[in-house]
């Protein structure tokens, strides 16, 4: 039976106790408590019938551990110190007004826990007690040495110089440590920035490789940008009214466009050479879906080929669409060459029967034009 009985008392009033054994331990413990302790913040031990009654008094409370005499005193006192620490941390406010044995159920469980803990971890507890004992011994040796130094009459000035030297070394160590810490922080920060940049670069490379290899992600964006670049080149190179009709580097062109050129300068929209004329019903379609610059058009008859130019009818401005994909169900997906504001489902669309044409001539000579196959 290593640890047999324990309690916490305020004065001579036992507030909580615990034991897993039967016997008159509580009676003897209370009798010893009523005799009076050895003073506040004191440790004392009574021996009776092969058992030790180990008391620890602190701030008006007394903590007891009853153990076998052969179990020693280190572990019982380690137990009461742990109980004392928890009591003052969490239970002291309740203990100030608690009556006798009113905390048996609540704090009694904590007494049981610490008793079992000390019994199952004797090495840890005994090591702590041994360390405390060594600290006390070192403290006694230091006090004795100081007394001997004073007896020898060593000068106080020497001690002051040593203290100043230690302070200087401590300040120097503090500054060196702070400088080293800042240096390490900067190094870590640089490494993190490099890692982030590498991750972003890898992500961009993967994104570009996947998109351009599949040809689906950026196809609409690249097509629209190339059309805008070709339109801007045409506008820059054209300044008078007569334009020739031959094709340059495979760019489809139309015939003379003297009447079309002024309108192109005014509105900035010259994607098709001539406005679409009246078309048969088989070449007419209807808008079924508008998502930003992407427009789906349904045809009842033959679908226009890829890259064909379509023109929206009855719209506020001239809106040309380029067929980009056949999506099935007699529907083509197109890229709008202008804003789709005001475009609604069911609006008529006519197939021009030709790709988007760029007017060329003498004014365009020496100009660079982008063409997307």
Coordinates of C-alpha atoms in Angstrom, one line a residue:
X1 CA 0.0 0.0 0.0
X2 CA 2.2 2.9 -1.2
X3 CA -0.2 5.9 -0.8
X4 CA -3.1 5.1 1.5
X5 CA -5.0 8.2 2.5
X6 CA -4.9 12.0 1.7
X7 CA -6.9 15.1 2.5
X8 CA -7.1 18.8 2.2
X9 CA -8.0 20.8 5.3
X10 CA -8.6 24.5 6.1
X11 CA -7.3 24.9 9.6
X12 CA -8.7 21.8 11.4
X13 CA -11.6 21.4 9.0
X14 CA -11.2 18.6 6.4
X15 CA -12.7 19.8 3.2
X16 CA -12.0 16.8 1.0
X17 CA -10.3 13.4 1.5
X18 CA -9.8 10.1 -0.4
X19 CA -8.7 6.6 0.4
X20 CA -9.1 3.3 -1.4
X21 CA -8.4 1.3 1.8
X22 CA -10.2 0.7 5.2
X23 CA -8.7 1.7 8.5
X24 CA -8.4 4.4 11.1
X25 CA -6.1 6.5 9.0
X26 CA -8.4 9.5 8.9
X27 CA -8.9 9.5 12.7
X28 CA -5.2 9.5 13.4
X29 CA -4.6 12.1 10.7
X30 CA -7.2 14.5 12.2
X31 CA -5.8 14.0 15.7
X32 CA -2.3 14.9 14.5
X33 CA -3.8 17.9 12.7
X34 CA -5.6 19.1 15.8
X35 CA -2.3 19.0 17.7
X36 CA -1.1 21.8 15.5
X37 CA 1.2 22.1 12.6
X38 CA 4.8 23.2 12.6
X39 CA 3.9 26.6 11.1
X40 CA 2.8 28.1 7.8
X41 CA 4.6 26.9 4.7
X42 CA 6.2 24.0 6.6
X43 CA 6.6 20.3 6.0
X44 CA 6.5 17.7 8.9
X45 CA 6.0 14.0 9.2
X46 CA 4.6 11.8 12.0
X47 CA 5.2 8.0 12.1
X48 CA 2.7 5.6 13.5
X49 CA 2.3 1.8 13.2
X50 CA 4.6 1.5 10.2
X51 CA 3.0 4.4 8.4
X52 CA 4.1 8.0 7.8
X53 CA 1.8 11.0 8.0
X54 CA 3.3 13.6 5.8
X55 CA 1.9 17.1 6.2
X56 CA 2.4 20.2 4.1
X57 CA 1.0 23.5 5.4
X58 CA 0.6 26.5 3.1
X59 CA -1.5 29.7 3.3
X60 CA -3.8 28.4 5.9
X61 CA -4.4 25.0 4.3
X62 CA -2.9 21.7 5.2
X63 CA -2.3 18.8 2.7
X64 CA -1.8 15.3 4.0
X65 CA -0.5 12.0 2.4
X66 CA -0.4 8.8 4.4
X67 CA 2.0 6.1 3.1
X68 CA 3.9 3.0 4.1
X69 CA 7.0 3.8 6.1
X70 CA 9.1 1.8 3.6
X71 CA 7.8 3.9 0.8
X72 CA 10.0 6.8 1.9
X73 CA 9.1 10.5 2.1
X74 CA 10.1 11.8 -1.4
X75 CA 7.1 10.5 -3.3
X76 CA 4.5 11.4 -0.6
X77 CA 5.8 15.0 -0.4
X78 CA 5.9 15.2 -4.2
X79 CA 2.2 14.1 -4.2
X80 CA 1.1 16.8 -1.6
X81 CA 3.0 19.5 -3.6
X82 CA 1.2 18.6 -6.8
X83 CA -2.1 18.6 -4.9
X84 CA -1.2 22.0 -3.4
X85 CA -0.4 23.5 -6.7
X86 CA -3.7 22.4 -8.3
X87 CA -5.7 23.5 -5.2
X88 CA -4.4 27.1 -5.3
X89 CA -4.7 27.3 -9.1
X90 CA -8.4 26.1 -9.3
X91 CA -10.0 25.4 -6.0
X92 CA -8.8 27.9 -3.4
X93 CA -11.9 30.2 -4.0
X94 CA -14.3 27.4 -3.3
X95 CA -12.3 26.2 -0.3
X96 CA -12.5 29.5 1.4
X97 CA -16.2 29.0 2.2
X98 CA -16.6 25.2 1.9
X99 CA -17.8 23.2 4.8
X100 CA -16.4 19.9 6.1
X101 CA -16.2 17.2 3.5
X102 CA -18.3 19.2 1.0
X103 CA -15.6 18.8 -1.7
X104 CA -15.2 15.0 -1.3
X105 CA -16.9 14.2 -4.6
X106 CA -15.4 17.0 -6.7
X107 CA -11.8 17.3 -5.3
X108 CA -11.7 13.8 -4.0
X109 CA -11.4 12.6 -7.6
X110 CA -8.4 14.8 -8.1
X111 CA -6.8 13.3 -5.0
X112 CA -7.4 9.9 -6.4
X113 CA -5.8 10.9 -9.8
X114 CA -2.7 12.3 -8.2
X115 CA -2.3 9.3 -5.9
X116 CA -2.5 6.9 -8.9
X117 CA -0.2 9.1 -11.0
X118 CA 2.5 9.2 -8.3
X119 CA 2.2 5.4 -7.8
X120 CA 2.5 4.7 -11.5
X121 CA 5.2 7.2 -12.2
X122 CA 7.6 6.8 -9.3
X123 CA 10.7 7.4 -11.4
X124 CA 9.5 10.8 -12.6
X125 CA 8.3 11.9 -9.2
X126 CA 11.5 10.7 -7.4
X127 CA 13.7 12.4 -10.0
X128 CA 11.9 15.7 -9.4
X129 CA 12.4 15.3 -5.6
X130 CA 16.0 14.4 -6.2
X131 CA 16.6 17.5 -8.3
X132 CA 14.9 19.6 -5.7
X133 CA 17.2 18.1 -3.1
X134 CA 20.2 18.8 -5.2
X135 CA 19.1 22.4 -5.7
X136 CA 18.7 22.8 -2.0
X137 CA 22.2 21.4 -1.5
X138 CA 23.7 23.8 -4.1
X139 CA 21.9 26.6 -2.5
X140 CA 23.4 25.7 0.9
X141 CA 26.8 25.4 -0.6
X142 CA 26.5 28.9 -2.3
X143 CA 25.3 30.5 1.0
X144 CA 28.3 28.9 2.8
X145 CA 30.7 30.1 0.1
X146 CA 29.3 33.6 0.3
X147 CA 29.8 33.6 4.0
X148 CA 33.4 32.4 3.7
X149 CA 34.1 35.2 1.1
X150 CA 32.7 37.7 3.4
X151 CA 34.7 36.3 6.3
X152 CA 37.9 36.6 4.2
X153 CA 37.0 40.2 3.6
X154 CA 37.1 40.1 -0.2
X155 CA 36.5 43.5 -1.7
X156 CA 33.1 44.5 -2.8
X157 CA 34.6 46.5 -5.7
X158 CA 35.8 43.2 -7.2
X159 CA 32.3 41.8 -7.1
X160 CA 31.0 44.9 -8.7
X161 CA 33.5 44.7 -11.5
X162 CA 32.6 41.1 -12.1
X163 CA 29.0 42.0 -12.2
X164 CA 29.5 44.8 -14.7
X165 CA 31.6 42.4 -16.9
X166 CA 28.8 39.8 -16.8
X167 CA 26.3 42.5 -17.7
X168 CA 28.4 43.7 -20.6
X169 CA 28.8 40.1 -21.9
X170 CA 25.0 39.6 -21.6
X171 CA 24.2 42.7 -23.6
X172 CA 26.8 41.7 -26.3
X173 CA 25.2 38.2 -26.5
X174 CA 21.8 39.8 -26.7
X175 CA 22.8 42.0 -29.6
X176 CA 24.6 39.2 -31.4
X177 CA 21.6 37.0 -31.0
X178 CA 19.2 39.6 -32.3
X179 CA 21.4 40.3 -35.4
X180 CA 21.7 36.6 -36.1
X181 CA 17.9 36.2 -35.8
X182 CA 17.3 39.1 -38.3
X183 CA 19.8 37.6 -40.7
X184 CA 18.2 34.2 -40.5
X185 CA 14.7 35.8 -41.0
X186 CA 15.9 37.5 -44.2
X187 CA 17.3 34.3 -45.5
X188 CA 14.1 32.4 -44.8
X189 CA 12.1 35.3 -46.4
X190 CA 14.2 35.2 -49.6
X191 CA 13.9 31.4 -49.8
X192 CA 10.1 31.7 -49.5
X193 CA 9.9 34.4 -52.2
X194 CA 12.0 32.2 -54.5
X195 CA 9.8 29.2 -53.8
X196 CA 6.6 31.2 -54.5
X197 CA 8.1 32.5 -57.8
X198 CA 9.1 29.0 -58.9
X199 CA 5.6 27.7 -58.1
X200 CA 4.0 30.5 -60.1
X201 CA 6.4 29.9 -63.0
X202 CA 5.6 26.2 -63.0
X203 CA 1.9 26.9 -62.9
X204 CA 2.1 29.3 -65.8
X205 CA 4.2 26.8 -67.8
X206 CA 1.7 23.9 -67.1
X207 CA -1.3 26.2 -67.9
X208 CA 0.2 27.4 -71.2
X209 CA 1.3 23.9 -72.3
X210 CA -2.1 22.4 -71.5
X211 CA -4.1 25.2 -73.1
X212 CA -2.0 25.5 -76.3
X213 CA -1.6 21.8 -76.8
X214 CA -5.3 21.2 -76.6
X215 CA -6.2 24.4 -78.5
X216 CA -9.4 25.0 -76.5
X217 CA -8.6 27.3 -73.5
X218 CA -7.3 30.3 -75.3
X219 CA -8.6 29.7 -78.9
X220 CA -11.4 32.3 -78.6
X221 CA -9.1 34.9 -77.0
X222 CA -6.3 34.4 -79.6
X223 CA -8.8 34.5 -82.5
X224 CA -10.4 37.7 -81.2
X225 CA -7.1 39.4 -80.6
X226 CA -5.8 38.4 -84.1
X227 CA -8.9 39.9 -85.7
X228 CA -8.5 43.1 -83.8
X229 CA -4.8 43.4 -84.8
X230 CA -5.7 42.8 -88.5
X231 CA -8.5 45.3 -88.3
X232 CA -6.1 47.9 -86.8
X233 CA -3.5 47.2 -89.4
X234 CA -6.0 47.7 -92.2
X235 CA -7.3 51.0 -90.7
X236 CA -3.8 52.3 -90.3
X237 CA -2.7 51.4 -93.8
X238 CA -5.9 52.8 -95.6
X239 CA -6.2 56.5 -96.1
X240 CA -7.9 57.0 -99.5
X241 CA -10.8 55.5 -101.3
X242 CA -9.5 52.9 -103.8
X243 CA -8.6 49.4 -102.5
X244 CA -7.4 46.5 -104.6
X245 CA -8.9 43.0 -104.4
X246 CA -5.9 40.5 -104.7
X247 CA -5.2 38.4 -101.7
X248 CA -2.0 38.9 -99.7
X249 CA -0.4 35.9 -98.1
X250 CA -3.5 33.9 -98.1
X251 CA -5.7 36.6 -96.6
X252 CA -9.1 36.4 -98.2
X253 CA -10.1 39.8 -99.8
X254 CA -13.1 41.2 -101.5
X255 CA -13.4 43.4 -104.6
X256 CA -13.3 47.2 -104.7
X257 CA -14.5 48.6 -101.5
X258 CA -14.6 52.4 -102.1
X259 CA -18.1 52.6 -100.6
X260 CA -17.2 50.4 -97.6
X261 CA -14.0 52.2 -96.5
X262 CA -15.5 55.4 -95.1
X263 CA -18.0 53.4 -93.0
X264 CA -15.1 51.3 -91.7
X265 CA -13.2 54.5 -90.7
X266 CA -16.3 55.9 -88.9
X267 CA -17.3 52.8 -86.9
X268 CA -14.1 50.8 -86.7
X269 CA -15.9 47.7 -87.9
X270 CA -14.7 46.4 -91.2
X271 CA -14.6 42.6 -90.6
X272 CA -16.7 41.7 -93.8
X273 CA -16.1 43.3 -97.1
X274 CA -19.8 44.0 -97.9
X275 CA -22.9 43.9 -95.8
X276 CA -24.8 40.6 -96.2
X277 CA -27.4 40.6 -98.9
X278 CA -30.7 38.9 -98.6
X279 CA -30.1 35.2 -98.2
X280 CA -32.3 32.2 -98.7
X281 CA -34.0 30.7 -95.6
X282 CA -31.6 27.8 -95.5
X283 CA -28.8 30.2 -94.8
X284 CA -30.6 32.0 -92.0
X285 CA -30.2 31.1 -88.4
X286 CA -31.3 32.3 -84.9
X287 CA -29.4 33.2 -81.8
X288 CA -29.9 30.5 -79.1
X289 CA -27.4 31.5 -76.4
X290 CA -25.2 34.6 -75.6
X291 CA -22.4 34.3 -73.1
X292 CA -20.2 37.4 -73.3
X293 CA -18.4 37.3 -76.6
X294 CA -19.5 33.7 -77.3
X295 CA -22.7 33.3 -79.3
X296 CA -24.5 30.1 -80.2
X297 CA -26.5 30.1 -83.5
X298 CA -29.0 27.4 -84.7
X299 CA -29.4 26.7 -88.4
X300 CA -32.3 24.6 -89.8
X301 CA -30.3 23.8 -93.0
X302 CA -26.6 23.2 -93.8
X303 CA -24.2 24.5 -91.1
X304 CA -21.7 27.2 -92.2
X305 CA -18.1 26.0 -92.3
X306 CA -15.6 26.8 -89.5
X307 CA -14.2 30.4 -89.9
X308 CA -17.2 31.5 -91.8
X309 CA -18.5 35.0 -91.2
X310 CA -22.1 35.5 -89.9
X311 CA -24.0 38.8 -89.6
X312 CA -26.7 39.6 -87.1
X313 CA -29.8 41.1 -88.5
X314 CA -31.9 43.9 -87.0
X315 CA -29.2 44.9 -84.5
X316 CA -28.2 48.4 -83.3
X317 CA -24.7 48.2 -84.8
X318 CA -23.3 45.9 -87.4
X319 CA -22.3 42.7 -85.6
X320 CA -20.2 40.1 -87.3
X321 CA -19.7 36.6 -85.8
X322 CA -17.0 34.1 -86.7
X323 CA -17.8 30.4 -86.6
X324 CA -15.4 28.7 -84.2
X325 CA -17.0 25.3 -83.5
X326 CA -19.8 22.9 -84.4
X327 CA -21.4 21.9 -81.2
X328 CA -24.0 19.6 -82.6
X329 CA -27.8 19.8 -82.8
X330 CA -27.5 22.0 -85.9
X331 CA -25.8 24.7 -83.7
X332 CA -22.5 26.5 -84.3
X333 CA -20.5 28.4 -81.6
X334 CA -19.2 31.8 -82.7
X335 CA -16.9 34.6 -81.5
X336 CA -18.4 38.1 -81.7
X337 CA -16.2 40.7 -83.3
X338 CA -18.0 43.5 -81.3
X339 CA -19.8 43.8 -78.0
X340 CA -22.9 41.7 -77.6
X341 CA -24.8 44.3 -75.6
X342 CA -28.4 44.3 -76.7
X343 CA -28.2 40.9 -78.5
X344 CA -31.1 38.6 -77.6
X345 CA -32.1 35.0 -78.2
X346 CA -34.1 34.4 -81.3
X347 CA -32.5 37.3 -83.2
X348 CA -31.9 36.5 -86.9
X349 CA -28.4 35.7 -88.2
X350 CA -27.4 35.4 -91.9
X351 CA -24.6 33.2 -93.2
X352 CA -22.4 35.4 -95.6
X353 CA -20.9 32.2 -97.1
X354 CA -17.3 33.5 -96.8
X355 CA -14.7 34.0 -94.1
X356 CA -14.0 37.4 -92.6
X357 CA -12.3 39.5 -95.3
X358 CA -9.8 42.3 -94.9
X359 CA -9.7 44.9 -97.7
X360 CA -6.2 45.4 -99.2
X361 CA -4.7 47.6 -101.9
X362 CA -1.9 50.0 -102.5
X363 CA -2.5 51.7 -99.2
X364 CA -1.8 48.4 -97.3
X365 CA 1.6 47.8 -98.9
X366 CA 4.4 47.6 -96.4
X367 CA 2.0 46.8 -93.6
X368 CA 2.2 43.7 -91.4
X369 CA -1.0 41.7 -91.1
X370 CA -1.6 38.8 -88.7
X371 CA -3.5 35.8 -90.1
X372 CA -4.8 32.8 -88.1
X373 CA -5.4 29.6 -90.0

